[in-house]
XYZ file of C-alpha atoms in Angstrom:
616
model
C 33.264 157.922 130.743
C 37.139 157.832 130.757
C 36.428 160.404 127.617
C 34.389 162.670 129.433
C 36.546 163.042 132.050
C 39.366 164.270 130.201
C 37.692 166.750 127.699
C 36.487 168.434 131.052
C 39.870 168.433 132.352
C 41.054 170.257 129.069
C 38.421 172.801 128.984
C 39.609 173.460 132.840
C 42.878 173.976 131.870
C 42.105 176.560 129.324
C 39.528 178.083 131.479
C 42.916 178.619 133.946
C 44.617 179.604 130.515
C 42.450 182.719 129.813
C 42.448 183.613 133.184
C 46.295 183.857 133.740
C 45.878 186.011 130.686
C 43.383 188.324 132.878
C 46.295 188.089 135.407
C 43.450 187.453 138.008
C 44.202 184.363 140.831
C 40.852 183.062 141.626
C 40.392 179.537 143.393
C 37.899 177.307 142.192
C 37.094 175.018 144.825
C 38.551 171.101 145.363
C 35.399 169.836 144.595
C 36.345 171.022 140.688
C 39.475 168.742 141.218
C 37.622 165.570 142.028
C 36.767 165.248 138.725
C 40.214 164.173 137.420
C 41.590 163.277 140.527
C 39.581 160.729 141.953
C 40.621 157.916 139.889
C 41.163 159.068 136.469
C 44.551 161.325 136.803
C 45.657 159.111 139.903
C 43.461 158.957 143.572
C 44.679 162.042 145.247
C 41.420 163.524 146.116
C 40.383 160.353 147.653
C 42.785 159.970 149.730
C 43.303 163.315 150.827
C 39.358 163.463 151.834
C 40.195 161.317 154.574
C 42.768 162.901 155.633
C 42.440 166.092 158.642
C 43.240 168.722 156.235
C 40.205 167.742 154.516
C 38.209 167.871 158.122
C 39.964 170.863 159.421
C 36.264 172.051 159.420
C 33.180 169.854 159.047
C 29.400 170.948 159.277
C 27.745 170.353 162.686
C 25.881 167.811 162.453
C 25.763 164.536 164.637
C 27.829 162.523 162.794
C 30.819 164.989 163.176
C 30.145 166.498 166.580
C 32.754 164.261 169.187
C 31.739 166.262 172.034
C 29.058 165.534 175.214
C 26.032 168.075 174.180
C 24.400 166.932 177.560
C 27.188 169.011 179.606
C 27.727 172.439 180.820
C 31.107 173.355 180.419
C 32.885 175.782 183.853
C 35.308 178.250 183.000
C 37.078 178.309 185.909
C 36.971 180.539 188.830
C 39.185 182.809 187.538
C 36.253 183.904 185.361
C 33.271 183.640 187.702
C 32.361 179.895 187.229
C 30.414 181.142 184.024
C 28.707 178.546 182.548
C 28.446 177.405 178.503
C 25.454 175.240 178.484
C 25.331 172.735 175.531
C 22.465 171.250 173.968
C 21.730 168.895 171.392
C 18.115 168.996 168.992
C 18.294 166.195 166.538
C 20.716 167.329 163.937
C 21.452 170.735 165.420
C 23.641 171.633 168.363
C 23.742 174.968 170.316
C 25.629 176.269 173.083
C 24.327 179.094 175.310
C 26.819 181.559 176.382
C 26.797 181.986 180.007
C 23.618 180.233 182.237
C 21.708 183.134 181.020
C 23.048 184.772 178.175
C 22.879 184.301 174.610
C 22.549 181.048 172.644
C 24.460 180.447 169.398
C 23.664 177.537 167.242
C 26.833 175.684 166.023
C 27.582 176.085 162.088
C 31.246 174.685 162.110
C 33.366 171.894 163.873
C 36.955 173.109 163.810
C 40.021 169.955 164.297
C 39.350 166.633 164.921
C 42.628 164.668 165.898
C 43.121 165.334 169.425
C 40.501 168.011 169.979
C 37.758 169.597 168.633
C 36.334 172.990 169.174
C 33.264 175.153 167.224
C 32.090 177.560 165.014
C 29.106 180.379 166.022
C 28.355 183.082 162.673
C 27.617 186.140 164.802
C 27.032 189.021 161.915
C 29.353 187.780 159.006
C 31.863 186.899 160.689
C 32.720 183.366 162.531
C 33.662 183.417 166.158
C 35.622 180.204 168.434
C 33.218 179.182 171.430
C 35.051 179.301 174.766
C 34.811 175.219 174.709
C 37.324 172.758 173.560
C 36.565 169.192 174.264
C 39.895 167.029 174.172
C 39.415 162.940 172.940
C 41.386 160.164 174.905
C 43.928 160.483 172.738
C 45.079 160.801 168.873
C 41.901 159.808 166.406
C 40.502 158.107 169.332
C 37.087 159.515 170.739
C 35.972 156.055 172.946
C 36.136 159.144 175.944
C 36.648 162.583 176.137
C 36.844 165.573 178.888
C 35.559 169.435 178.060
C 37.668 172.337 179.121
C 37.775 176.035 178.758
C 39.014 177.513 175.897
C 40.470 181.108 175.447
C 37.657 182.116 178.017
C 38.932 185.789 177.966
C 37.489 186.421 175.057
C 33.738 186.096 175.484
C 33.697 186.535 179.549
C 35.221 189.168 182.313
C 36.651 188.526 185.188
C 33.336 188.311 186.968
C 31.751 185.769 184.686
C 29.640 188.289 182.450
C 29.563 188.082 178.630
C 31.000 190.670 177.068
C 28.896 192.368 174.440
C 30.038 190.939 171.042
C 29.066 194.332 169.059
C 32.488 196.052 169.988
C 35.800 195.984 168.056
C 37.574 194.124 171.188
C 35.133 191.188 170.701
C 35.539 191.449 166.384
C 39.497 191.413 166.762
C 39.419 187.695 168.441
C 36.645 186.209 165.348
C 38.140 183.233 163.757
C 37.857 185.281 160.412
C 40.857 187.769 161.517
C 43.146 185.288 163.517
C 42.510 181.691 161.635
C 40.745 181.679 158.475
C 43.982 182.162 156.299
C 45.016 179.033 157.556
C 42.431 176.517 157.109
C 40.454 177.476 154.280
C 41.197 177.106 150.444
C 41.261 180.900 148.805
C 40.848 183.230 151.620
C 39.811 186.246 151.176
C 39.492 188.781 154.577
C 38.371 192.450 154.159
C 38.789 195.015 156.988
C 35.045 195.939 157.249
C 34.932 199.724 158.549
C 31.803 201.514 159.473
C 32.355 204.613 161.548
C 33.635 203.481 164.963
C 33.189 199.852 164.169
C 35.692 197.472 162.490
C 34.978 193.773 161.957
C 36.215 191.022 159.893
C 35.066 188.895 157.007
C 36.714 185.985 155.265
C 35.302 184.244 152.016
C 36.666 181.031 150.176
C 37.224 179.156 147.267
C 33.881 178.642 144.961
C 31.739 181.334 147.002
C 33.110 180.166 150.021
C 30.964 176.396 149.318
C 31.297 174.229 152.648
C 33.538 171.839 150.979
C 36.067 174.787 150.657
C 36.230 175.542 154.166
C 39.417 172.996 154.492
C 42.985 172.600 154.106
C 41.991 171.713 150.095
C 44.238 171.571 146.876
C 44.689 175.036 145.828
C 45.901 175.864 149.125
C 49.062 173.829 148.677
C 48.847 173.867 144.847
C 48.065 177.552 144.118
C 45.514 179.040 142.610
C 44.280 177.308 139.405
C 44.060 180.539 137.816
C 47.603 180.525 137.766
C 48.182 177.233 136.532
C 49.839 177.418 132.706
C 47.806 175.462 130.415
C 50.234 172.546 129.636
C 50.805 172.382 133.478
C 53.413 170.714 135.663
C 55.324 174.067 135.599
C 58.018 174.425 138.176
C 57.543 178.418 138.908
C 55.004 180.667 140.906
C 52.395 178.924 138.195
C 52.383 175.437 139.887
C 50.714 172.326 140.356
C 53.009 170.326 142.071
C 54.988 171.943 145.269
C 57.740 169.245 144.912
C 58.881 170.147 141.775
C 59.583 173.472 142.856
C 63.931 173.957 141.999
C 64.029 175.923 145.723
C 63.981 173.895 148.555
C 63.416 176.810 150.590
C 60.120 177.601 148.387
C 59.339 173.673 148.531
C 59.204 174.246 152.895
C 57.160 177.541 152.312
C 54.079 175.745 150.454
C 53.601 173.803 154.315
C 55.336 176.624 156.207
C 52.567 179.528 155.332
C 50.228 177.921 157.811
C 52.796 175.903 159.954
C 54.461 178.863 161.147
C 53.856 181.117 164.363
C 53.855 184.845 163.333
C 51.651 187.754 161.632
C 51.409 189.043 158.611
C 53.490 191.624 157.548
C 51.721 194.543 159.481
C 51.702 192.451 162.615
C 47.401 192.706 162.537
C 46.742 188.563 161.136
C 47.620 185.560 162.565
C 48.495 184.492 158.485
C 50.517 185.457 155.816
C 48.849 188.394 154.409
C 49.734 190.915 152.709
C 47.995 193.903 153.863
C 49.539 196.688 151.346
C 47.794 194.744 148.395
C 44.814 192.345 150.130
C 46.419 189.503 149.007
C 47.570 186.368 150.515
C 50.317 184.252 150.183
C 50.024 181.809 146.700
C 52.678 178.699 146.843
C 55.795 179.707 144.815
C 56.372 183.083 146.564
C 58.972 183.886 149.115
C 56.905 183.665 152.132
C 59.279 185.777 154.397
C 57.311 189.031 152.619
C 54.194 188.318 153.882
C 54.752 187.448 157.402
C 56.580 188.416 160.506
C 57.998 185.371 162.606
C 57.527 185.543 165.949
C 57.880 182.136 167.531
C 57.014 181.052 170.920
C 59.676 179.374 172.330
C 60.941 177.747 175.484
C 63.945 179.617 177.524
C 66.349 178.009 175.059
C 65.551 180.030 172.151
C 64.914 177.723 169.553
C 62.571 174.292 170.976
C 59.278 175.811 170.142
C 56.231 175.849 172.801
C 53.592 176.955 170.843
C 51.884 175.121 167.969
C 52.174 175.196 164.676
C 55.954 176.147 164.233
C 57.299 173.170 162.572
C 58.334 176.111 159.586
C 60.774 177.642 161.878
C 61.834 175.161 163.824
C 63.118 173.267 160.507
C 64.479 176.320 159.263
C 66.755 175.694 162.049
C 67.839 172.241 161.348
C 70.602 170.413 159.717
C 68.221 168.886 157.422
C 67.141 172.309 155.456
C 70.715 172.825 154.447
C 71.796 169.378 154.094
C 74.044 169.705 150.564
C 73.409 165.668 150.019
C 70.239 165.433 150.498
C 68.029 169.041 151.077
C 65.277 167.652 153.178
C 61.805 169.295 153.401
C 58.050 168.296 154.541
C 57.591 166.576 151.258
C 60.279 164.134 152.115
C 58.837 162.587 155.624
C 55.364 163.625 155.139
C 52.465 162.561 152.166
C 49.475 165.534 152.823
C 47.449 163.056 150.837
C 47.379 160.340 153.014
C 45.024 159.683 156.332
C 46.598 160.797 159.502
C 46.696 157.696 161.145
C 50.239 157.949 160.778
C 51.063 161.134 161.121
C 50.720 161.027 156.973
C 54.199 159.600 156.919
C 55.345 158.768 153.166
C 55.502 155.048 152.628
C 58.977 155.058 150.055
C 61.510 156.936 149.927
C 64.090 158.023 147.083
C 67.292 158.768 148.245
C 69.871 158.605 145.676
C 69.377 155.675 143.361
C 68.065 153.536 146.503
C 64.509 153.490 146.591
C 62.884 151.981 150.312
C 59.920 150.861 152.070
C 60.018 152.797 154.541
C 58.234 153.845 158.363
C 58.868 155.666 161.224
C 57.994 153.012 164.109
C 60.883 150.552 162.660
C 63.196 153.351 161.782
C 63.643 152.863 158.313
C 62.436 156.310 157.707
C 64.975 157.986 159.417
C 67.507 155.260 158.508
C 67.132 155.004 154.561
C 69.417 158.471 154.432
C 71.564 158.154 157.432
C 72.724 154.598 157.297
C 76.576 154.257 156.578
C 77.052 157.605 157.921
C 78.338 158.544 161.425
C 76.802 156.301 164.260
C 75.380 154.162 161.870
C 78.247 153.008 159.552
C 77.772 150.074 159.976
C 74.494 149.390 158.651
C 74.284 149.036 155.377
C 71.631 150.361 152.548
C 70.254 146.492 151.878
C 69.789 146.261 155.427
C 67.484 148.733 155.863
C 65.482 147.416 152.126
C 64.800 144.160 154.449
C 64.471 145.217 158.152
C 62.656 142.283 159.609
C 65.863 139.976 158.137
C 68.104 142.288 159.531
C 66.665 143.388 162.733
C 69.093 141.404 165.280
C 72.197 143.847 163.248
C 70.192 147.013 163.107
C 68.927 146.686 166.282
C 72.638 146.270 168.161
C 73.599 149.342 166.085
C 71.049 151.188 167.006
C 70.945 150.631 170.674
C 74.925 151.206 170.808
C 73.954 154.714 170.019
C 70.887 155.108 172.082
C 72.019 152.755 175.335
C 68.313 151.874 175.228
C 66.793 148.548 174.024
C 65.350 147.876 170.745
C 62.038 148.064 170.306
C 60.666 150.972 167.997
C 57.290 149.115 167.427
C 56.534 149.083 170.542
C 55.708 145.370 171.033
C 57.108 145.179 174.802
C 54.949 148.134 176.030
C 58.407 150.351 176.113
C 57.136 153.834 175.335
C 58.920 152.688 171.554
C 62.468 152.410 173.075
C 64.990 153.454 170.375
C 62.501 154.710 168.145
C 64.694 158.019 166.104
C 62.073 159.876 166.366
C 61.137 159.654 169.794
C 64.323 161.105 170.989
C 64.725 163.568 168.174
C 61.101 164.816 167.655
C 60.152 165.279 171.213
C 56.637 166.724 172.102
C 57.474 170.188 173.143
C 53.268 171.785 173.056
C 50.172 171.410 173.904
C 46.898 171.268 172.143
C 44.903 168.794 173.950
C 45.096 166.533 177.074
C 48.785 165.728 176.447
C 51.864 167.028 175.158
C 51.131 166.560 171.105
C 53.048 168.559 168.747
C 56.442 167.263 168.194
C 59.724 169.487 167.736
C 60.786 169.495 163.936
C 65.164 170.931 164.948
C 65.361 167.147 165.182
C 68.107 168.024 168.139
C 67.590 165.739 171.306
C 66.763 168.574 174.751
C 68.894 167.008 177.294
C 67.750 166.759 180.427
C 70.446 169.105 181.681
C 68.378 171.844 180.241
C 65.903 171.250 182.838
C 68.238 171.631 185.272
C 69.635 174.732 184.256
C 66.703 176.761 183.739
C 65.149 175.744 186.679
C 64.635 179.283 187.979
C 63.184 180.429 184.617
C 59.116 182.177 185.317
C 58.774 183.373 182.160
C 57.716 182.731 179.054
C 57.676 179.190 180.863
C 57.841 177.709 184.130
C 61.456 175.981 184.048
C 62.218 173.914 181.121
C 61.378 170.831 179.433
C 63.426 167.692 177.949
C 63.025 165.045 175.684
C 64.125 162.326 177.468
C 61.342 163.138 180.304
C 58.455 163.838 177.205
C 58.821 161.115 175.240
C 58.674 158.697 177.767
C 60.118 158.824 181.485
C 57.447 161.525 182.661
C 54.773 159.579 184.059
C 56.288 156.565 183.069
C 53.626 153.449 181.416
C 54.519 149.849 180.376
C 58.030 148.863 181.014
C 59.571 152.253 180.507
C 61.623 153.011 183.518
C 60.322 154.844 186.261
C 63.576 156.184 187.622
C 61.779 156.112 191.480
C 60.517 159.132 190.495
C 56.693 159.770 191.267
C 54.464 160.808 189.060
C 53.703 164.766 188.057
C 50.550 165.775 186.043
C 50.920 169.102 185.971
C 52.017 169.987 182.163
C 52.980 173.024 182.536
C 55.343 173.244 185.609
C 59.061 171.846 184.989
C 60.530 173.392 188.208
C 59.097 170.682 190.050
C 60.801 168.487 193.005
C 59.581 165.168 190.839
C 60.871 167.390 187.599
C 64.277 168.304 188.592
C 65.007 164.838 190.197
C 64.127 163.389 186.977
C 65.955 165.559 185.054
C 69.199 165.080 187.628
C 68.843 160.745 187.260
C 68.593 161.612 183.011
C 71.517 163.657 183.488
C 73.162 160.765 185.245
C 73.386 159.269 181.772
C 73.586 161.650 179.227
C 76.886 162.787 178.346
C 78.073 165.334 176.777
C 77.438 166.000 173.340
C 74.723 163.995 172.670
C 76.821 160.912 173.894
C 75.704 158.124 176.240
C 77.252 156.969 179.201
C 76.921 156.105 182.443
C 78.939 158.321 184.797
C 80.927 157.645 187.953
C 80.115 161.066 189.922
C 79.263 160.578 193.686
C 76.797 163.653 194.110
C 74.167 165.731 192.345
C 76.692 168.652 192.594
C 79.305 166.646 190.861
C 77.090 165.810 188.203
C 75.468 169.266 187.267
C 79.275 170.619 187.542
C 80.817 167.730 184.775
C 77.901 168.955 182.472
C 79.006 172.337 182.801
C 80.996 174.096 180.090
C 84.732 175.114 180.584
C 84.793 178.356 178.558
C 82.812 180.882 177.132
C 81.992 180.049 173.289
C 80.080 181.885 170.671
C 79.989 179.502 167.648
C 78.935 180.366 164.454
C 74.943 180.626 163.586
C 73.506 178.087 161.273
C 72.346 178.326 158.660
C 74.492 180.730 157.304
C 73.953 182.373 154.888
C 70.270 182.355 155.981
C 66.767 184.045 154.940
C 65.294 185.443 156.678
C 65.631 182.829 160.049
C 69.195 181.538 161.973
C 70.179 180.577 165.148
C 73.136 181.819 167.098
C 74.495 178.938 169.803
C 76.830 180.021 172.233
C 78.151 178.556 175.867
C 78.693 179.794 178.935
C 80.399 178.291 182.159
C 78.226 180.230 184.831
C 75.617 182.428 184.758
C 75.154 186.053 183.604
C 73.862 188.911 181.600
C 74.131 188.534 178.263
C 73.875 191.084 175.628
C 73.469 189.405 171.792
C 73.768 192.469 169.292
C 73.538 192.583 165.593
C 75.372 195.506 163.708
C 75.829 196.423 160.234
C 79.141 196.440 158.021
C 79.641 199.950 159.697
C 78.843 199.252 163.007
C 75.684 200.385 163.512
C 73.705 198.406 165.907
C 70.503 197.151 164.202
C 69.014 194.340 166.791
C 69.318 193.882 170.083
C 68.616 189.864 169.758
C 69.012 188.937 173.816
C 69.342 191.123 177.031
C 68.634 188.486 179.979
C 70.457 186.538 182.747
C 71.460 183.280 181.642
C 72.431 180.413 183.422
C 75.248 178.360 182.734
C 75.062 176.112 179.604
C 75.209 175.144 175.735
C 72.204 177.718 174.207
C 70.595 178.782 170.956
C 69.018 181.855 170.394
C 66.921 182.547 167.257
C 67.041 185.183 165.177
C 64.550 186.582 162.524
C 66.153 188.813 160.222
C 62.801 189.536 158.119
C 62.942 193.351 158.605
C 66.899 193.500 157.802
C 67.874 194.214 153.695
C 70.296 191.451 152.498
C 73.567 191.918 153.202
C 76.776 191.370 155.710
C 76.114 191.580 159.517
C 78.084 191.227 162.647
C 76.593 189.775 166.118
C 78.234 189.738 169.344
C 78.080 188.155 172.650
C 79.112 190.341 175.913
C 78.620 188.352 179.085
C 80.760 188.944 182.127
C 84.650 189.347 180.967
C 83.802 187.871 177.580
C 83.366 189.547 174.350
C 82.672 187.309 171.338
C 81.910 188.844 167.342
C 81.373 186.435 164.472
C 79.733 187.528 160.901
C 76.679 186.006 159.291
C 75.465 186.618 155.775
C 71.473 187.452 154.930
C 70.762 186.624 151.367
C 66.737 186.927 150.681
């Protein structure tokens, strides 16, 4: 058998051979890769097959379906109370489309993790029902609530379908705005007939239902483009981690976590509309999209999900000269998402560890006997459970908190790295569930100062109130503040006086203490800045992505310009009232041609110009 196996794996390498030659990138399906990679040449595919990339979409059929089909699902007053009226007939589920209007029969489940939404085929293309039903919480289905989902789209205002033969209703089809994104090979073409234009994608091996995932090629490339002795480390790859560029190693995850359009600003993936071609691992994904990141007022904590690309790009850890970090390092796409597919070892330097997140030995393997934690050494952290009592006073000298990252004492996972420093900043579901990847802590006084924000958000979040002391469960402290379930407002009275007892204890610059102050006045004035600063962006030099921090000691209206070498302004970045704080603005230089620019800061009596460098 073992024989078999590997003559078909060499006649599917030169079948990729000769069709390199033909300079042709056609995808031919993870089910082709099973073959070798489900046991033979390691257990990849196995693994991977459990994992939610591999059940981005599943067929409908009762053993996938998570949601009640014995409900009708509201959509709110805001659209009429229209109804979408589920039903179940053995293995087939449909969903009618207001009380009276048109019944679809489910073809497609779409997530799985904390939510779960469907798939209706109306013509050739594939369309999102207005339905999202959100589980109890991650991987865990025991209950579950339905809510509205992107209603807008299939009803008006007074609860009437809209007719779903008109361009407005084709532009919103899960072919134009997702399909790039979670299937292996896509393919969309701009269908125009006369007045009408629609949108159809097709996949990997004639677009076969096991292709309609998150599958191999669509990390890997193409395996047209794979050179026949393989394990190249150019645009012709198999593996993304042996890519030389660690900015191309971050692009093989960032094409589909990103927020953004493709280069003409018309799909919600990186396309490239002058050719019909979509992004293959290897390239420079900054020419197929446009990055447009939705953002709290800060600038750079994203709000929106699927960011983690740009958010990273922002981080210490992309430009690291020790140790260039990317999603490869933390993160094992092959693995079940129990654990957020964390990597169980890690390489760093000649140390190799054990290593996971809820006993911070992930985080700790590279930044042990450096800065707070000097004084825990690299054999420490090869044998945490011997070592815990000296990690663990280490640890909590930096965070003030106890020690209890597992969670065994029901304490949210006090001192847990990443709780602090991959807060949950968006919402998918029932719960904040998408975690910030600039690895900066929000203090709480961010709340505080953009309190009076309305727009894009309703005041500002922080980390210390999302990770745990919102709502507060177990042992975690409640603060004596009451609890707030509205996710969205953070301009509340039980917001701000959370945000004002945090502040109580969070110094400044990311330092602990407990302060002396005798009012809340006193306390939001010590966290203030003394001067105006505008501090250099980072990284820099960048491509195409930096962010520009700057501080100011009360409010105003600032003006953030970019000019050229000859003084000719080219972006106006920010134009707002401010309030007074330490900020971070982000700035997307995709549609700027490599070179030397200037930005500066005009606020009040202050002028501030530094120079940044855009290398692409």
């Amino acid at each position: 058998m073992k024989k078999v196996t590997v003559v078909f794996c060499s006649i599917l390498l030169m079948a990729g051979s000769m069709r390199v030659a033909a300079q042709t990138a056609s995808y031919i399906g993870s089910e082709t890769c099973q073959s070798c990679h489900a046991g033979a040449f390691g257990n990849q595919y196995t693994t991977w097959s459990q994992s939610l990339h591999s059940k981005i979409h599943l067929p409908a059929i009762a053993a996938n379906i998570k949601g009640d089909f014995t409900k009708t699902v509201s959509m709110g007053a805001s659209y009429g109370n229209a109804q979408v009226v589920l039903r179940a007939d053995g293995d087939k589920f449909f969903a009618r489309v207001g009380a009276s209007g048109q019944e679809y029969e489910i073809n497609f489940t779409y997530g799985g993790g904390w939510k779960q939404r469907y798939l209706v085929k109306i013509s050739d293309s594939y369309y999102i029902l207005p339905i999202q039903w959100n589980s109890k919480g991650y991987l865990d289905n025991s209950t579950g609530d339905w809510v509205s989902y992107n209603p807008q789209n299939w009803f008006d205002a007074a609860g009437n379908p809209k007719p779903t033969s008109t361009n407005s209703f084709r532009k919103v089809s899960w072919d134009k705005n997702c399909s790039g994104c979670h299937i292996t090979g896509n393919k969309v073409q701009r269908v125009v007939a006369g007045n009408d234009t629609s949108y159809v994608s097709t996949w990997a091996n004639n677009s076969s239902v096991a292709n309609i995932v998150v599958g191999c090629e669509a990390c890997h490339g193409p395996a047209s483009l794979h050179p026949a002795n393989a394990f190249g480390t150019d645009k012709k790859i198999i593996n993304p981690a042996k890519l030389t560029s660690n900015d191309r190693k971050l692009e093989a995850c960032g094409q589909c976590h990103f927020r953004g359009f493709s280069n003409h600003d018309t799909f919600e993936f990186p396309w490239d509309e002058n050719t019909n071609t979509s992004y293959i691992p290897g390239d420079e994904l900054a020419k197929f999209i446009i990055n447009k990141p939705g953002v709290w007022p800060d600038g750079v904590t994203a709000r929106q999900h699927h960011q983690q690309y740009q958010e990273f790009l922002t981080s210490k850890h992309a430009t690291n000269p020790f140790v260039p970090v990317n999603c490869f390092t933390c993160h094992d796409p092959h693995q079940p998402p129990g654990k957020h597919q964390i990597v169980d070892s890690l390489q760093v330097g000649t140390d190799k560890f054990k290593v996971a997140n809820d006993d911070n030995t992930l985080c700790l393997s590279c930044h042990a006997t450096h800065g707070p934690f000097a004084n825990i050494t690299k054999d420490m952290v090869k044998d945490p459970a011997t070592n815990r009592a000296a990690i663990a006073a280490v640890v909590s000298q930096h965070t003030h908190h106890s020690y209890d990252p597992e969670n065994a004492n029901s304490s949210g996972g006090s001192s847990r790295c990443s709780k602090c420093h991959l807060a949950k900043t968006a919402i998918t579901a029932k719960a904040y569930d998408i975690h910030t990847h600039t690895f900066d802590v929000i203090p709480p006084e961010k709340t505080i100062f953009y309190k009076d924000v309305t727009t894009p958000t309703v005041g500002m979040l922080n980390a210390c109130a999302t990770a745990c002391h919102r709502n507060a469960t177990g042992t975690i402290a409640t603060l004596g503040v009451g609890t707030d379930a509205n996710l969205t407002r953070w301009n509340e009275a039980t917001d701000l006086a959370l945000a004002d007892t945090l502040m109580y204890y969070y110094g400044p610059d990311g330092v602990w203490w407990k302060r002396t102050l005798t009012s809340v006045a006193d306390r939001q004035v010590a966290f203030l800045p003394e001067v105006y600063t505008l501090q250099q962006n980072y990284p820099n030099p960048f491509n195409p992505v930096t962010v520009i921090p700057f501080t100011l000691p009360k409010s105003g209206k600032v003006e953030l310009k970019v000019f050229d070498m000859l003084g000719k302004e080219v972006v106006t970045v920010l134009e707002q009232n401010v309030p007074p704080g330490k900020h971070a603005v982000m700035f997307n230089g995709s549609t700027l041609a490599s070179g030397v620019y200037f930005y500066r800061l005009t606020v009040n009596d202050f002028v501030g110009t530094k120079k940044m460098v855009l290398m692409k």
